[in-house]
mmCIF file of C-alpha atoms in Angstrom:
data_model
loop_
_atom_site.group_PDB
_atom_site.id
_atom_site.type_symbol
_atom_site.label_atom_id
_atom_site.label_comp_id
_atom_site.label_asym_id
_atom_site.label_seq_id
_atom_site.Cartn_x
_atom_site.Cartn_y
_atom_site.Cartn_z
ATOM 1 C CA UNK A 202 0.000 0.000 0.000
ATOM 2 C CA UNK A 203 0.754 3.990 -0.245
ATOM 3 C CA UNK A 204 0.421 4.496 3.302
ATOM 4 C CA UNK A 205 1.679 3.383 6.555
ATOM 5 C CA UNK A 206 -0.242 0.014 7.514
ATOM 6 C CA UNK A 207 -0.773 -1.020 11.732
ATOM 7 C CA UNK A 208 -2.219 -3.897 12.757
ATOM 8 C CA UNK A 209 -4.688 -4.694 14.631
ATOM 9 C CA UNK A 210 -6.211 -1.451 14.385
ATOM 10 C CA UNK A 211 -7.866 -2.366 17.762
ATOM 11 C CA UNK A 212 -6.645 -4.799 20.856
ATOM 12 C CA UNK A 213 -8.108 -5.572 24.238
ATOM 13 C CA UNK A 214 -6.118 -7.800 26.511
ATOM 14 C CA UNK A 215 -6.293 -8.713 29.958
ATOM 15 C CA UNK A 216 -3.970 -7.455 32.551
ATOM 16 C CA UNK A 217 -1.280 -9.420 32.374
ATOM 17 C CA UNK A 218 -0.839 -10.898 28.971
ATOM 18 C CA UNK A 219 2.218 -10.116 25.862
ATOM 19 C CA UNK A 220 0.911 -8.173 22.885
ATOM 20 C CA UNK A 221 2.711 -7.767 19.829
ATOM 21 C CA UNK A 222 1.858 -4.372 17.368
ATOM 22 C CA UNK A 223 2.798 -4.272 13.754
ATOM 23 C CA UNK A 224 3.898 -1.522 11.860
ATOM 24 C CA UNK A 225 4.467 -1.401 7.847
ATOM 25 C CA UNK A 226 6.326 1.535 6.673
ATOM 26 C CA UNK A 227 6.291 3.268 3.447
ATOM 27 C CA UNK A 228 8.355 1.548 1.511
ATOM 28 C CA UNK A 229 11.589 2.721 1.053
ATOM 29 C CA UNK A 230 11.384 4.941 4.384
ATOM 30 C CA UNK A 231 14.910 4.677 6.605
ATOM 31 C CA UNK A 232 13.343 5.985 9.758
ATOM 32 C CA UNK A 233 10.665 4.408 11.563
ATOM 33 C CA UNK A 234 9.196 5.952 14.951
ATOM 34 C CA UNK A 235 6.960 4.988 17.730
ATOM 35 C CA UNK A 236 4.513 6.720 19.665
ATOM 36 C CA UNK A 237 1.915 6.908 22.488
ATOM 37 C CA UNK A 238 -1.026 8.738 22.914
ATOM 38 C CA UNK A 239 -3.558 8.829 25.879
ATOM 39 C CA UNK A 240 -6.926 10.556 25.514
ATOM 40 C CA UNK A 241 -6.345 13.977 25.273
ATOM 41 C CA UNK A 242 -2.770 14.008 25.623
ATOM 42 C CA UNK A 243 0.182 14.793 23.295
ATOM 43 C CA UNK A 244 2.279 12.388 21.775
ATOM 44 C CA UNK A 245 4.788 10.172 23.556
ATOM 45 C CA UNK A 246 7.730 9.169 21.780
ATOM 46 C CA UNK A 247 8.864 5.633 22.339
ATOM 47 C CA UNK A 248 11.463 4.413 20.095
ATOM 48 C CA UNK A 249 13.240 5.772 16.763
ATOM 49 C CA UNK A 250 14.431 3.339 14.075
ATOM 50 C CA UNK A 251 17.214 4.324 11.954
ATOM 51 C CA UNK A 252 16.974 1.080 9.247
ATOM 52 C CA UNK A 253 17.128 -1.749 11.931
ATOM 53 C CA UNK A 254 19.311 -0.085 14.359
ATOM 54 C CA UNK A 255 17.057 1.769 17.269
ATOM 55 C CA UNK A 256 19.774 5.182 18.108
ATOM 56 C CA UNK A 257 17.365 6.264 20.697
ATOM 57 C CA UNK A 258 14.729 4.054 22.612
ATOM 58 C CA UNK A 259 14.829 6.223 24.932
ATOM 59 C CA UNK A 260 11.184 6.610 25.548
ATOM 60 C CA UNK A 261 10.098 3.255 26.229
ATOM 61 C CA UNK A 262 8.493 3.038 29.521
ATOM 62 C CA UNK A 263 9.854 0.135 31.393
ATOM 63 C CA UNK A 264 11.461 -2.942 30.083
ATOM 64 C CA UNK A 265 8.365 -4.549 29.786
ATOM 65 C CA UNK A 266 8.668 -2.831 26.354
ATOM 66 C CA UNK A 267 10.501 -4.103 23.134
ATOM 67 C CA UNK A 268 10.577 -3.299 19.828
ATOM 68 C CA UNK A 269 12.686 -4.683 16.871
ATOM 69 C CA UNK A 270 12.964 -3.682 13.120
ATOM 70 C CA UNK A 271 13.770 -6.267 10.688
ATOM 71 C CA UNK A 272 15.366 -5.690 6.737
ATOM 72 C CA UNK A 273 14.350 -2.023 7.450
ATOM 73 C CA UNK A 274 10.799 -2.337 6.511
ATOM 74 C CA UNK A 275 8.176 -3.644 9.279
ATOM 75 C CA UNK A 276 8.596 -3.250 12.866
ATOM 76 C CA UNK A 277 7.086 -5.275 16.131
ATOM 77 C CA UNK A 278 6.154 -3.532 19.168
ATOM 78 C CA UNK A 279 5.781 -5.624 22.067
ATOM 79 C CA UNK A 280 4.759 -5.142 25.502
ATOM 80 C CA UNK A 281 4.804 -7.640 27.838
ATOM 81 C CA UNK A 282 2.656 -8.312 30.808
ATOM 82 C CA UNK A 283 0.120 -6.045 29.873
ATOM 83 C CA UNK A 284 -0.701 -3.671 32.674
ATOM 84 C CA UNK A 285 -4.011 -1.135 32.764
ATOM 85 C CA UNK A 286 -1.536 2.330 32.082
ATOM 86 C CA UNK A 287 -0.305 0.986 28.779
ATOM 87 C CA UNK A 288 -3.602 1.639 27.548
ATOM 88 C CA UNK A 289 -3.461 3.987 24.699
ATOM 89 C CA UNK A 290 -2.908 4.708 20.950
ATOM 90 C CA UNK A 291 0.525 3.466 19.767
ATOM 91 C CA UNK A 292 0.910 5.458 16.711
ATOM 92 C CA UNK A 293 3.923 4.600 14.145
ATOM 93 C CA UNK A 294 5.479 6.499 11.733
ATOM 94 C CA UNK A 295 8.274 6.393 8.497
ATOM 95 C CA UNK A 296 10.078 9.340 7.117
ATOM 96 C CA UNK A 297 12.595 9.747 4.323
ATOM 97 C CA UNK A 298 13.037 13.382 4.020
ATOM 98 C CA UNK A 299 10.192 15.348 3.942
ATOM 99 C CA UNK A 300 8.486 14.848 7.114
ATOM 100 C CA UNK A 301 6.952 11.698 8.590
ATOM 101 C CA UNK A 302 4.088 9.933 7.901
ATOM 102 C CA UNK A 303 1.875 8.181 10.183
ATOM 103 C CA UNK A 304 -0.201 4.875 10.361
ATOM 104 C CA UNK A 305 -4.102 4.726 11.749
ATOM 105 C CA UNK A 306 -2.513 3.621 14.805
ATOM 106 C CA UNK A 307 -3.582 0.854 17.043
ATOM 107 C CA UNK A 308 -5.887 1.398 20.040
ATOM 108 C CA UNK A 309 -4.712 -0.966 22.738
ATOM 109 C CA UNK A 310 -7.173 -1.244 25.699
ATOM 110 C CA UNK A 311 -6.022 -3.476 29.054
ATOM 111 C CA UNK A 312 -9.149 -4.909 31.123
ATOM 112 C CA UNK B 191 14.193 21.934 28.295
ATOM 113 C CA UNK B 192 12.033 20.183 25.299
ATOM 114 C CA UNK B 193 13.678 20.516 22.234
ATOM 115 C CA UNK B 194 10.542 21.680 20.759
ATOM 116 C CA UNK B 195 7.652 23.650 22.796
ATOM 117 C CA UNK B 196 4.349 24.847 21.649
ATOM 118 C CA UNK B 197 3.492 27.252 25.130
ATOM 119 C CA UNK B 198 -0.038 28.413 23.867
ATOM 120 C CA UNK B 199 -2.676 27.346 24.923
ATOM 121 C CA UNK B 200 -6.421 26.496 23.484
ATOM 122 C CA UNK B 201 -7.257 28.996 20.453
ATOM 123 C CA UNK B 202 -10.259 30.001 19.724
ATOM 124 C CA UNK B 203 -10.924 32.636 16.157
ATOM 125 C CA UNK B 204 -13.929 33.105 14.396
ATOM 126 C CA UNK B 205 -14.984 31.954 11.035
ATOM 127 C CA UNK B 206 -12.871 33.984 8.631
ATOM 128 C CA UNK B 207 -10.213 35.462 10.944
ATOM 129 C CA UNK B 208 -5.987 34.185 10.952
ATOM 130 C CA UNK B 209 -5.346 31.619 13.274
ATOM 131 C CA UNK B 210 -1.574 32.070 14.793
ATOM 132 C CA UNK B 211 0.373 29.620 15.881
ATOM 133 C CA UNK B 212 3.707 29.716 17.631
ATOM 134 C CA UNK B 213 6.597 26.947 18.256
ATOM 135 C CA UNK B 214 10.321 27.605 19.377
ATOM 136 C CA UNK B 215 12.927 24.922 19.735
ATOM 137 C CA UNK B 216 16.458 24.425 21.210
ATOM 138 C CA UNK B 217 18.558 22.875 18.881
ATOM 139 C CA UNK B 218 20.317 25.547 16.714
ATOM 140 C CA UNK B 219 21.356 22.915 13.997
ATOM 141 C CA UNK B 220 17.601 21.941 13.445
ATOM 142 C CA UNK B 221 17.173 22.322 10.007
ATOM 143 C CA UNK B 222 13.796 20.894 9.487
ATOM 144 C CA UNK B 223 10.259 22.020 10.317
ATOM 145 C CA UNK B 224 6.806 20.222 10.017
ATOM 146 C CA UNK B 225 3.381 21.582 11.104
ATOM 147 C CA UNK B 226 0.684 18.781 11.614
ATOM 148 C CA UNK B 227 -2.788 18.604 12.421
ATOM 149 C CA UNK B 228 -4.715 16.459 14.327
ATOM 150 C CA UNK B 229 -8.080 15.672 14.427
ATOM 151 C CA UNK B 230 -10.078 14.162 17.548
ATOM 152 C CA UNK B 231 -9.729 10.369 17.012
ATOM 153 C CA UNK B 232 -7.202 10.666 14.482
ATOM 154 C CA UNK B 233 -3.785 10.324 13.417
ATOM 155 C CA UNK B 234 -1.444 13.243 12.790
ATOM 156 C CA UNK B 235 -1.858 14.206 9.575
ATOM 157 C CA UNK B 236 1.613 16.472 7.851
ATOM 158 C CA UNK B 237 0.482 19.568 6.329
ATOM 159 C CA UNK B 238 3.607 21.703 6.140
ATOM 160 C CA UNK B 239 7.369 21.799 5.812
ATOM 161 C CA UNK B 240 9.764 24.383 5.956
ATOM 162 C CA UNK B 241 13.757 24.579 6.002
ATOM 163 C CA UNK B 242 14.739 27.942 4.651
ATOM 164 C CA UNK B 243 14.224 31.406 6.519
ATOM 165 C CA UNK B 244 11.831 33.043 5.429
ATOM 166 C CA UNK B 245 7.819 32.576 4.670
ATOM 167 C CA UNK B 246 6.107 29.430 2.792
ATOM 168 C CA UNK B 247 2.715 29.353 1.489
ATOM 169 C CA UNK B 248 0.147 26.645 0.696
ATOM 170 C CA UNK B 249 -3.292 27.482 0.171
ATOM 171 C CA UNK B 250 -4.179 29.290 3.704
ATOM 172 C CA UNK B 251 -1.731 27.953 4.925
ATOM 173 C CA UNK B 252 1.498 30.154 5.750
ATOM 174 C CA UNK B 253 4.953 28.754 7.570
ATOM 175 C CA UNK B 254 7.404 31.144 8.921
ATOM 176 C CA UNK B 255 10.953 30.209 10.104
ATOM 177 C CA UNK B 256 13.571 32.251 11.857
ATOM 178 C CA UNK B 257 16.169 30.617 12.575
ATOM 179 C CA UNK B 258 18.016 33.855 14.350
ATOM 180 C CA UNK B 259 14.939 33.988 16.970
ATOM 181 C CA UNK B 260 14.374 29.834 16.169
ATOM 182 C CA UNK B 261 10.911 29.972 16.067
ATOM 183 C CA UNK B 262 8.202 28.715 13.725
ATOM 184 C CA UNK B 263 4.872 29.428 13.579
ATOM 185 C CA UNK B 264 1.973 28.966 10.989
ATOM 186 C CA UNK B 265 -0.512 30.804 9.944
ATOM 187 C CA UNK B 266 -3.776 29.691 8.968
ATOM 188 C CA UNK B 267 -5.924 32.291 6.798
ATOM 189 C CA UNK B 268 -9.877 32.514 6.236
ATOM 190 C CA UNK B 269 -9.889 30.017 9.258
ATOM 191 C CA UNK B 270 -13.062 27.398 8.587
ATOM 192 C CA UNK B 271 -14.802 25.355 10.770
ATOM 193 C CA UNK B 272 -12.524 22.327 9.576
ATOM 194 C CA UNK B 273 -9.619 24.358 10.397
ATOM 195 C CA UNK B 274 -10.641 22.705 13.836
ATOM 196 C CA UNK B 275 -8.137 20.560 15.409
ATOM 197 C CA UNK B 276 -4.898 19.983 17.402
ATOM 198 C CA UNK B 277 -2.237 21.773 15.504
ATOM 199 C CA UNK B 278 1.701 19.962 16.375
ATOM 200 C CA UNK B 279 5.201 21.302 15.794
ATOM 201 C CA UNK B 280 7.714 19.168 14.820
ATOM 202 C CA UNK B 281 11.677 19.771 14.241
ATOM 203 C CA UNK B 282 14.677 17.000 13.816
ATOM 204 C CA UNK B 283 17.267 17.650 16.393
ATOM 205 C CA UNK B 284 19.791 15.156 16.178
ATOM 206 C CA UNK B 285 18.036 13.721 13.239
ATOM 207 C CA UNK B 286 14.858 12.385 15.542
ATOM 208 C CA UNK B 287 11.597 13.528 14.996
ATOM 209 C CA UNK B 288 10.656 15.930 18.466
ATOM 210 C CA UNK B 289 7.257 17.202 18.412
ATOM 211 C CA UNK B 290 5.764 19.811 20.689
ATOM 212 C CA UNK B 291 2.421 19.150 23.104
ATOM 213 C CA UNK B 292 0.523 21.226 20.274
ATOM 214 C CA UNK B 293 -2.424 23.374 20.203
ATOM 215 C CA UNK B 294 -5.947 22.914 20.072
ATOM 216 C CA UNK B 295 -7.862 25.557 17.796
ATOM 217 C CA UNK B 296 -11.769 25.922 17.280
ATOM 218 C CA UNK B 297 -12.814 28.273 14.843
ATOM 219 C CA UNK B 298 -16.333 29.388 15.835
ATOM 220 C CA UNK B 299 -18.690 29.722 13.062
#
């Protein structure tokens, strides 16, 4: 596709439990971000993909959070042991040059 | 300090009038500007770019840089109801994206 592609679009997990979000950049885009967003609140940044190499990841939370690129094209977010404050909108985003683009996001909800 | 900050708060302009928005940021070797809007419920959507001094212009849309004073700001002309939204800042210090907390504008009709 054109765009940036996340998947599931929508998750709800219990407390407690791994979940794993996808993120398909444009293709052909060398930097791939990560965000959070709570209702209402401004964006979080999480982790910053430079090809497969992550030069800052200084914004994930706690360990509990991971995230890999592979052949600098789609990238897995994974939190594990799901807990109710990681509910949110993780947001992802590629860039080239000209600014960054960003996916639908995907709404994760933690009951 | 953020590298990027957006310090106004909620905007509110009637139909018609110029919306101004305002963003400085620390990084004197920023080169790079982007303005964004958001819509409730969505994502981030780019609207501008800017990297020289100086004034761009898009539609009703107007970006200013100044890299002297480093500030940005945008202008948004013959503001509509869809004009609308959460309005973010974004530079690339140390070549990662920074965005500022953004503000909110309602144009009243």
């Amino acid at each position: 596709g054109a765009g940036v592609s996340q998947s599931p679009s929508n998750k709800v997990t219990e407390k407690g439990k791994d979940v794993e979000l996808r993120c398909d950049p444009i293709s052909g885009h060398t930097a791939l971000y990560w965000y959070r967003q709570s209702l209402g609140q401004g964006l979080e940044f999480l982790i910053y993909f430079q090809g497969n190499s992550a030069p800052d990841k200084s914004g994930l939370p706690s360990d509990r959070f991971s995230a890999e690129r592979t052949g600098g094209s789609v990238s897995t977010l994974t939190i594990q042991r799901t807990q109710q404050e990681d509910s949110a909108v993780y947001l992802c985003a590629s860039s080239l040059a000209e600014g960054a683009f960003f996916g639908q996001g995907t709404r994760l909800t933690v009951v | 300090q953020k590298e990027v900050e957006q310090n106004s708060g909620p905007l509110s302009v009637p139909e018609g009038a110029i919306a101004s928005l305002n963003c400085t940021y620390s990084d004197r070797g920023s080169q790079s500007f982007f303005w964004y809007r958001q819509y409730s419920g969505k994502s981030p959507e780019l609207i501008m770019f800017i990297y020289s001094n100086g004034d761009k212009e898009d539609g009703r849309f107007t970006a200013q840089l100044n890299k002297a004073s480093q500030y940005v700001s945008l202008l948004i002309r013959d503001s509509q109801p869809s004009d609308s939204a959460t309005y973010l800042c974004a530079g690339v210090p140390d070549y990662k994206l920074s965005f500022g907390a953004g503000t909110t504008v309602t144009v009243r009709a």
